[in-house]
Amino acid sequence: MVMDLQQTIAAVRPPCEQSRAAAAERFSDIAIPLGSLGLLQDAVAQIAAIRRTPRPSIKKRAVVMFCADNGVVAQGVTQCGQEVTATVTENMGRGKSTVCLMAQHIGMDSFPVDIGVARDVQGERILRRKIRYGTANMTKEPAMARQEAVRAIEVGISLAEWCASEGYDLICGGEMGIGNTTTSAAVTAALTGAAVETVTGRGAGLSTEGLQRKVRAIETALALHQPDPNDPIDVLHKVGGLDIAGMAGLYLGAAACGLPVVLDGVISCAAALIAVRLCPEVRGYLLAGHRSEEPAGKLLLDELGLHPFISAGMRLGEGTGAVAAVSLLDLVMAAYNGMPSFAEAGVEAYQPLT
């Protein structure tokens, strides 16, 4: 059954704390110092809770990349034009973008989704889910209709359901869309009340003058539309993007289907904040892959209450930081599943310090 937004929210239940505790106990029993794998072992315990088993698998995993254009590029907020969105989307369709190559290297599937590219794109591997041909210029009118925002969220939900039905153990969200650091900054400012200049970065290499235009465009859109921070759909349809909406839906759907999600950077985290504001229980299904170098990166992670595995100055997007984090999860899972216990190793177990 394909769930709508309200059905999805109603289907989300808390992760299993018994499985989390059993995974934590397993880490205490294997022959390593207590807590020595840090956030990574916490992540394994969280995945166990989400999958409701002390021995979860992450062998089958996918990254879903939502591709969409943003009308706000008309305000000179980007270094290149929105034609680049279509070009990179088609490159994803050939499996030749950065995220696709990284995912392939670690045995991970990648699925590009046309949810709102400004022109039709070519490529058999691209999933066709277009809501509209790019959003409107949010400095002049709402980015999209409210119902379009809901439909885009439901596209993400349906893709999470499909991943679950295909037996995926874990999913990541990615994106491609020229101008989407502008929309993610606008969403972040609207939801958190943070000053626009503190959450807005240079994106793909803006000059100082370009950054000033970007800040002014976001301030103009927020002043014009007055998005309601207590209504995430209002924020999304007025100043958001179709890629953000799709990822928000993917995260909601993953939670409803009992799948862990590894987040990417600032755009992914803006989408996650939308999802969590719609359904707070989604928070328990999210793992932070990395902290984006974009100014809003830390703020969004703090809002979500998440701690990233990686702080490497990354800001590429596409889902690359999430895929890099999955490779770390592979390493810790190898230890979790393969290490002997203290008893088996003939070593006296470590005891907690008092």
PDB file of C-alpha atoms in Angstrom, residues 10 29 38 174 192 234 350:
ATOM      1  CA  ALA A  10       0.597   7.706  11.894  1.00  0.00           C
ATOM      2  CA  ASP A  29      31.209  -8.162  25.661  1.00  0.00           C
ATOM      3  CA  GLY A  38      32.521   6.031  20.034  1.00  0.00           C
ATOM      4  CA  GLY A 174      20.917  12.967  -1.762  1.00  0.00           C
ATOM      5  CA  THR A 192      14.712  28.094  13.495  1.00  0.00           C
ATOM      6  CA  ASP A 234       3.899  26.311   4.786  1.00  0.00           C
ATOM      7  CA  TYR A 350      37.076  -4.176  31.057  1.00  0.00           C
TER       8      TYR A 350
END
